[in-house]
Amino acid sequence: AHSIWNMIDDAATASDIDLCVCTPREADHAAKVKMLNALSAALRKSKIASTMLVYRRSRVPLVAFTTISELGKPLMPHACKDLTTTNVGSYQCDISINSDGVRGVPLISKYLTSMPALRYLVFVVKSYLNRLQLGSPSTAGLASYSTILLIINYLQVCFLVFLQHHVLNYATRTA
């Protein structure tokens, strides 16, 4: 399995863990649903999930589940002064089969390296979208990949406008 977008998210954000199971052969929609149903049954049997949904009719079928609280999210050490454990809460996880998102990881990694503001803008925008309950395609919102691409485009357009403005001012001053 490949973790797709946790390069943006960390334990301090209200994000989920997106995983993709890559099979040796391409699978059609029905085969993916069958695999996800089997995976869902195995997760139920293991008792690591407190809630679970299989999205069979979505364009990209997936299993969405919440881990049991005992698996917990590690807190930052400074936040654990009065707690007996550093693990609280649960992880939100999505698992898909042969998702195209895996192909986008190198591209997003390059943008994260070349655009230092990208990571912080993604945190802010995703937090805002989550607050409006628009942070997930399952709630008619935006997927992480879509959000990231919109922010990349915004930064590129802002940079072009900045360049055009300064080049025109420089050309006017030197003419």
PDB file of C-alpha atoms in Angstrom:
ATOM      1  CA  ALA A   1       0.000   0.000   0.000  1.00  0.00           C
ATOM      2  CA  HIS A   2       1.157   3.522  -0.740  1.00  0.00           C
ATOM      3  CA  SER A   3       0.430   6.510   1.469  1.00  0.00           C
ATOM      4  CA  ILE A   4      -0.627   9.288  -0.885  1.00  0.00           C
ATOM      5  CA  TRP A   5      -1.083  12.659   0.790  1.00  0.00           C
ATOM      6  CA  ASN A   6       0.423  12.413   4.241  1.00  0.00           C
ATOM      7  CA  MET A   7       3.393  14.397   2.906  1.00  0.00           C
ATOM      8  CA  ILE A   8       1.192  17.474   3.450  1.00  0.00           C
ATOM      9  CA  ASP A   9      -0.622  16.459   6.616  1.00  0.00           C
ATOM     10  CA  ASP A  10       0.746  15.794  10.074  1.00  0.00           C
ATOM     11  CA  ALA A  11      -0.631  14.587  13.398  1.00  0.00           C
ATOM     12  CA  ALA A  12      -1.595  18.117  14.441  1.00  0.00           C
ATOM     13  CA  THR A  13      -4.107  18.589  11.621  1.00  0.00           C
ATOM     14  CA  ALA A  14      -7.604  17.214  11.254  1.00  0.00           C
ATOM     15  CA  SER A  15      -6.685  15.222   8.185  1.00  0.00           C
ATOM     16  CA  ASP A  16      -6.987  11.618   7.213  1.00  0.00           C
ATOM     17  CA  ILE A  17      -4.568   8.957   6.056  1.00  0.00           C
ATOM     18  CA  ASP A  18      -5.053   8.081   2.398  1.00  0.00           C
ATOM     19  CA  LEU A  19      -3.770   4.680   1.332  1.00  0.00           C
ATOM     20  CA  CYS A  20      -3.752   3.033  -2.052  1.00  0.00           C
ATOM     21  CA  VAL A  21      -3.441  -0.705  -2.568  1.00  0.00           C
ATOM     22  CA  CYS A  22      -1.679  -1.296  -5.882  1.00  0.00           C
ATOM     23  CA  THR A  23      -2.416  -4.594  -7.585  1.00  0.00           C
ATOM     24  CA  PRO A  24      -0.246  -6.146 -10.318  1.00  0.00           C
ATOM     25  CA  ARG A  25      -3.123  -5.968 -12.804  1.00  0.00           C
ATOM     26  CA  GLU A  26      -5.644  -3.229 -13.504  1.00  0.00           C
ATOM     27  CA  ALA A  27      -9.077  -3.891 -11.998  1.00  0.00           C
ATOM     28  CA  ASP A  28     -12.468  -2.707 -13.198  1.00  0.00           C
ATOM     29  CA  HIS A  29     -14.930  -0.967 -10.868  1.00  0.00           C
ATOM     30  CA  ALA A  30     -16.714  -4.191  -9.854  1.00  0.00           C
ATOM     31  CA  ALA A  31     -13.425  -5.946  -9.043  1.00  0.00           C
ATOM     32  CA  LYS A  32     -12.281  -2.982  -6.944  1.00  0.00           C
ATOM     33  CA  VAL A  33     -15.555  -3.034  -4.992  1.00  0.00           C
ATOM     34  CA  LYS A  34     -15.173  -6.774  -4.399  1.00  0.00           C
ATOM     35  CA  MET A  35     -11.609  -6.268  -3.085  1.00  0.00           C
ATOM     36  CA  LEU A  36     -12.740  -3.391  -0.874  1.00  0.00           C
ATOM     37  CA  ASN A  37     -15.579  -5.497   0.556  1.00  0.00           C
ATOM     38  CA  ALA A  38     -13.063  -8.242   1.427  1.00  0.00           C
ATOM     39  CA  LEU A  39     -10.722  -5.645   2.964  1.00  0.00           C
ATOM     40  CA  SER A  40     -13.612  -4.172   4.939  1.00  0.00           C
ATOM     41  CA  ALA A  41     -14.522  -7.617   6.302  1.00  0.00           C
ATOM     42  CA  ALA A  42     -10.891  -8.234   7.331  1.00  0.00           C
ATOM     43  CA  LEU A  43     -10.710  -4.844   9.081  1.00  0.00           C
ATOM     44  CA  ARG A  44     -13.974  -5.558  10.929  1.00  0.00           C
ATOM     45  CA  LYS A  45     -12.672  -8.960  12.013  1.00  0.00           C
ATOM     46  CA  SER A  46      -9.420  -7.420  13.292  1.00  0.00           C
ATOM     47  CA  LYS A  47     -11.446  -4.953  15.401  1.00  0.00           C
ATOM     48  CA  ILE A  48      -9.107  -2.030  14.692  1.00  0.00           C
ATOM     49  CA  ALA A  49     -11.908   0.112  13.237  1.00  0.00           C
ATOM     50  CA  SER A  50     -14.657   1.763  15.249  1.00  0.00           C
ATOM     51  CA  THR A  51     -16.621   2.906  12.178  1.00  0.00           C
ATOM     52  CA  MET A  52     -16.430   1.811   8.567  1.00  0.00           C
ATOM     53  CA  LEU A  53     -18.079   2.678   5.250  1.00  0.00           C
ATOM     54  CA  VAL A  54     -17.469   1.229   1.802  1.00  0.00           C
ATOM     55  CA  TYR A  55     -18.154   3.817  -0.900  1.00  0.00           C
ATOM     56  CA  ARG A  56     -19.155   1.480  -3.722  1.00  0.00           C
ATOM     57  CA  ARG A  57     -20.847   3.936  -6.075  1.00  0.00           C
ATOM     58  CA  SER A  58     -18.274   6.723  -6.069  1.00  0.00           C
ATOM     59  CA  ARG A  59     -16.030   7.316  -9.071  1.00  0.00           C
ATOM     60  CA  VAL A  60     -13.119   6.043  -6.993  1.00  0.00           C
ATOM     61  CA  PRO A  61     -14.511   3.339  -4.701  1.00  0.00           C
ATOM     62  CA  LEU A  62     -12.900   3.262  -1.270  1.00  0.00           C
ATOM     63  CA  VAL A  63     -13.142   2.045   2.305  1.00  0.00           C
ATOM     64  CA  ALA A  64     -13.326   4.855   4.857  1.00  0.00           C
ATOM     65  CA  PHE A  65     -12.867   3.952   8.500  1.00  0.00           C
ATOM     66  CA  THR A  66     -11.929   5.378  11.882  1.00  0.00           C
ATOM     67  CA  THR A  67      -9.460   3.470  14.003  1.00  0.00           C
ATOM     68  CA  ILE A  68     -10.253   2.577  17.587  1.00  0.00           C
ATOM     69  CA  SER A  69      -9.123   5.214  20.065  1.00  0.00           C
ATOM     70  CA  GLU A  70      -6.554   2.848  21.634  1.00  0.00           C
ATOM     71  CA  LEU A  71      -4.448   3.221  18.491  1.00  0.00           C
ATOM     72  CA  GLY A  72      -4.630   6.960  19.059  1.00  0.00           C
ATOM     73  CA  LYS A  73      -2.789   9.932  17.664  1.00  0.00           C
ATOM     74  CA  PRO A  74       0.440  10.820  19.395  1.00  0.00           C
ATOM     75  CA  LEU A  75       0.322  14.292  20.893  1.00  0.00           C
ATOM     76  CA  MET A  76       3.219  16.674  20.984  1.00  0.00           C
ATOM     77  CA  PRO A  77       5.142  16.154  24.296  1.00  0.00           C
ATOM     78  CA  HIS A  78       4.377  19.690  25.562  1.00  0.00           C
ATOM     79  CA  ALA A  79       0.641  18.957  25.242  1.00  0.00           C
ATOM     80  CA  CYS A  80       0.831  15.837  27.460  1.00  0.00           C
ATOM     81  CA  LYS A  81       1.758  17.361  30.828  1.00  0.00           C
ATOM     82  CA  ASP A  82      -1.407  16.240  32.632  1.00  0.00           C
ATOM     83  CA  LEU A  83      -2.114  13.092  30.619  1.00  0.00           C
ATOM     84  CA  THR A  84      -1.078   9.551  31.483  1.00  0.00           C
ATOM     85  CA  THR A  85      -0.758   8.690  27.795  1.00  0.00           C
ATOM     86  CA  THR A  86       0.410  10.484  24.689  1.00  0.00           C
ATOM     87  CA  ASN A  87      -2.092   8.647  22.457  1.00  0.00           C
ATOM     88  CA  VAL A  88      -5.574  10.100  22.221  1.00  0.00           C
ATOM     89  CA  GLY A  89      -8.198  10.113  19.516  1.00  0.00           C
ATOM     90  CA  SER A  90      -8.409   8.065  16.357  1.00  0.00           C
ATOM     91  CA  TYR A  91      -7.117   8.111  12.816  1.00  0.00           C
ATOM     92  CA  GLN A  92      -9.414   8.684   9.852  1.00  0.00           C
ATOM     93  CA  CYS A  93      -8.312   6.369   7.017  1.00  0.00           C
ATOM     94  CA  ASP A  94      -9.307   5.940   3.377  1.00  0.00           C
ATOM     95  CA  ILE A  95      -8.170   2.970   1.303  1.00  0.00           C
ATOM     96  CA  SER A  96      -8.589   2.775  -2.475  1.00  0.00           C
ATOM     97  CA  ILE A  97      -7.450   0.272  -5.099  1.00  0.00           C
ATOM     98  CA  ASN A  98      -5.110   1.307  -7.952  1.00  0.00           C
ATOM     99  CA  SER A  99      -5.887   4.996  -7.473  1.00  0.00           C
ATOM    100  CA  ASP A 100      -4.406   7.532  -9.880  1.00  0.00           C
ATOM    101  CA  GLY A 101      -3.332   9.589  -6.875  1.00  0.00           C
ATOM    102  CA  VAL A 102      -0.118   7.582  -6.554  1.00  0.00           C
ATOM    103  CA  ARG A 103       1.092   9.056  -9.847  1.00  0.00           C
ATOM    104  CA  GLY A 104       0.651  12.580  -8.489  1.00  0.00           C
ATOM    105  CA  VAL A 105       2.938  12.140  -5.467  1.00  0.00           C
ATOM    106  CA  PRO A 106       6.228  13.028  -7.252  1.00  0.00           C
ATOM    107  CA  LEU A 107       4.624  16.111  -8.811  1.00  0.00           C
ATOM    108  CA  ILE A 108       3.245  17.378  -5.494  1.00  0.00           C
ATOM    109  CA  SER A 109       6.599  16.656  -3.798  1.00  0.00           C
ATOM    110  CA  LYS A 110       8.368  18.853  -6.359  1.00  0.00           C
ATOM    111  CA  TYR A 111       5.882  21.685  -5.827  1.00  0.00           C
ATOM    112  CA  LEU A 112       6.273  21.417  -2.046  1.00  0.00           C
ATOM    113  CA  THR A 113      10.028  21.816  -2.472  1.00  0.00           C
ATOM    114  CA  SER A 114       9.839  24.702  -4.934  1.00  0.00           C
ATOM    115  CA  MET A 115       6.958  26.601  -3.270  1.00  0.00           C
ATOM    116  CA  PRO A 116       7.643  27.017   0.463  1.00  0.00           C
ATOM    117  CA  ALA A 117       4.269  28.709   1.064  1.00  0.00           C
ATOM    118  CA  LEU A 118       2.320  25.785  -0.418  1.00  0.00           C
ATOM    119  CA  ARG A 119       2.381  23.558   2.681  1.00  0.00           C
ATOM    120  CA  TYR A 120       1.096  26.361   4.941  1.00  0.00           C
ATOM    121  CA  LEU A 121      -1.604  27.496   2.535  1.00  0.00           C
ATOM    122  CA  VAL A 122      -2.810  23.902   2.206  1.00  0.00           C
ATOM    123  CA  PHE A 123      -3.062  23.666   6.023  1.00  0.00           C
ATOM    124  CA  VAL A 124      -5.131  26.848   6.177  1.00  0.00           C
ATOM    125  CA  VAL A 125      -7.418  26.067   3.225  1.00  0.00           C
ATOM    126  CA  LYS A 126      -8.003  22.433   4.268  1.00  0.00           C
ATOM    127  CA  SER A 127      -8.791  23.515   7.840  1.00  0.00           C
ATOM    128  CA  TYR A 128     -11.279  26.072   6.514  1.00  0.00           C
ATOM    129  CA  LEU A 129     -12.879  23.543   4.142  1.00  0.00           C
ATOM    130  CA  ASN A 130     -13.135  20.988   6.960  1.00  0.00           C
ATOM    131  CA  ARG A 131     -14.785  23.590   9.180  1.00  0.00           C
ATOM    132  CA  LEU A 132     -17.392  24.139   6.439  1.00  0.00           C
ATOM    133  CA  GLN A 133     -17.696  20.342   6.011  1.00  0.00           C
ATOM    134  CA  LEU A 134     -16.387  20.687   2.458  1.00  0.00           C
ATOM    135  CA  GLY A 135     -13.042  18.952   2.986  1.00  0.00           C
ATOM    136  CA  SER A 136     -14.037  15.599   1.530  1.00  0.00           C
ATOM    137  CA  PRO A 137     -15.561  14.456  -1.754  1.00  0.00           C
ATOM    138  CA  SER A 138     -17.893  12.203   0.256  1.00  0.00           C
ATOM    139  CA  THR A 139     -19.580  15.366   1.609  1.00  0.00           C
ATOM    140  CA  ALA A 140     -19.687  17.091  -1.806  1.00  0.00           C
ATOM    141  CA  GLY A 141     -16.446  18.885  -1.008  1.00  0.00           C
ATOM    142  CA  LEU A 142     -12.948  18.956  -2.454  1.00  0.00           C
ATOM    143  CA  ALA A 143     -10.424  16.155  -2.324  1.00  0.00           C
ATOM    144  CA  SER A 144      -6.937  16.970  -1.022  1.00  0.00           C
ATOM    145  CA  TYR A 145      -5.445  16.648  -4.492  1.00  0.00           C
ATOM    146  CA  SER A 146      -7.943  19.150  -5.943  1.00  0.00           C
ATOM    147  CA  THR A 147      -7.296  21.568  -3.099  1.00  0.00           C
ATOM    148  CA  ILE A 148      -3.534  21.328  -3.589  1.00  0.00           C
ATOM    149  CA  LEU A 149      -3.809  21.881  -7.355  1.00  0.00           C
ATOM    150  CA  LEU A 150      -6.023  24.944  -6.859  1.00  0.00           C
ATOM    151  CA  ILE A 151      -3.494  26.456  -4.454  1.00  0.00           C
ATOM    152  CA  ILE A 152      -0.592  25.686  -6.825  1.00  0.00           C
ATOM    153  CA  ASN A 153      -2.472  27.436  -9.617  1.00  0.00           C
ATOM    154  CA  TYR A 154      -3.189  30.416  -7.367  1.00  0.00           C
ATOM    155  CA  LEU A 155       0.490  30.738  -6.438  1.00  0.00           C
ATOM    156  CA  GLN A 156       1.556  30.452 -10.081  1.00  0.00           C
ATOM    157  CA  VAL A 157      -0.899  33.137 -11.213  1.00  0.00           C
ATOM    158  CA  CYS A 158       0.116  35.452  -8.355  1.00  0.00           C
ATOM    159  CA  PHE A 159       3.777  35.009  -9.298  1.00  0.00           C
ATOM    160  CA  LEU A 160       3.046  35.806 -12.962  1.00  0.00           C
ATOM    161  CA  VAL A 161       1.113  38.943 -12.022  1.00  0.00           C
ATOM    162  CA  PHE A 162       3.960  39.966  -9.694  1.00  0.00           C
ATOM    163  CA  LEU A 163       6.528  39.394 -12.460  1.00  0.00           C
ATOM    164  CA  GLN A 164       4.490  41.270 -15.066  1.00  0.00           C
ATOM    165  CA  HIS A 165       4.000  44.210 -12.745  1.00  0.00           C
ATOM    166  CA  HIS A 166       7.684  44.481 -11.847  1.00  0.00           C
ATOM    167  CA  VAL A 167       8.952  43.902 -15.386  1.00  0.00           C
ATOM    168  CA  LEU A 168       6.613  46.607 -16.729  1.00  0.00           C
ATOM    169  CA  ASN A 169       7.677  49.023 -13.957  1.00  0.00           C
ATOM    170  CA  TYR A 170      11.347  48.301 -14.639  1.00  0.00           C
ATOM    171  CA  ALA A 171      10.879  48.734 -18.396  1.00  0.00           C
ATOM    172  CA  THR A 172       9.053  52.039 -17.834  1.00  0.00           C
ATOM    173  CA  ARG A 173      11.767  53.375 -15.493  1.00  0.00           C
ATOM    174  CA  THR A 174      14.641  52.436 -17.800  1.00  0.00           C
ATOM    175  CA  ALA A 175      13.007  53.718 -20.988  1.00  0.00           C
TER     176      ALA A 175
END
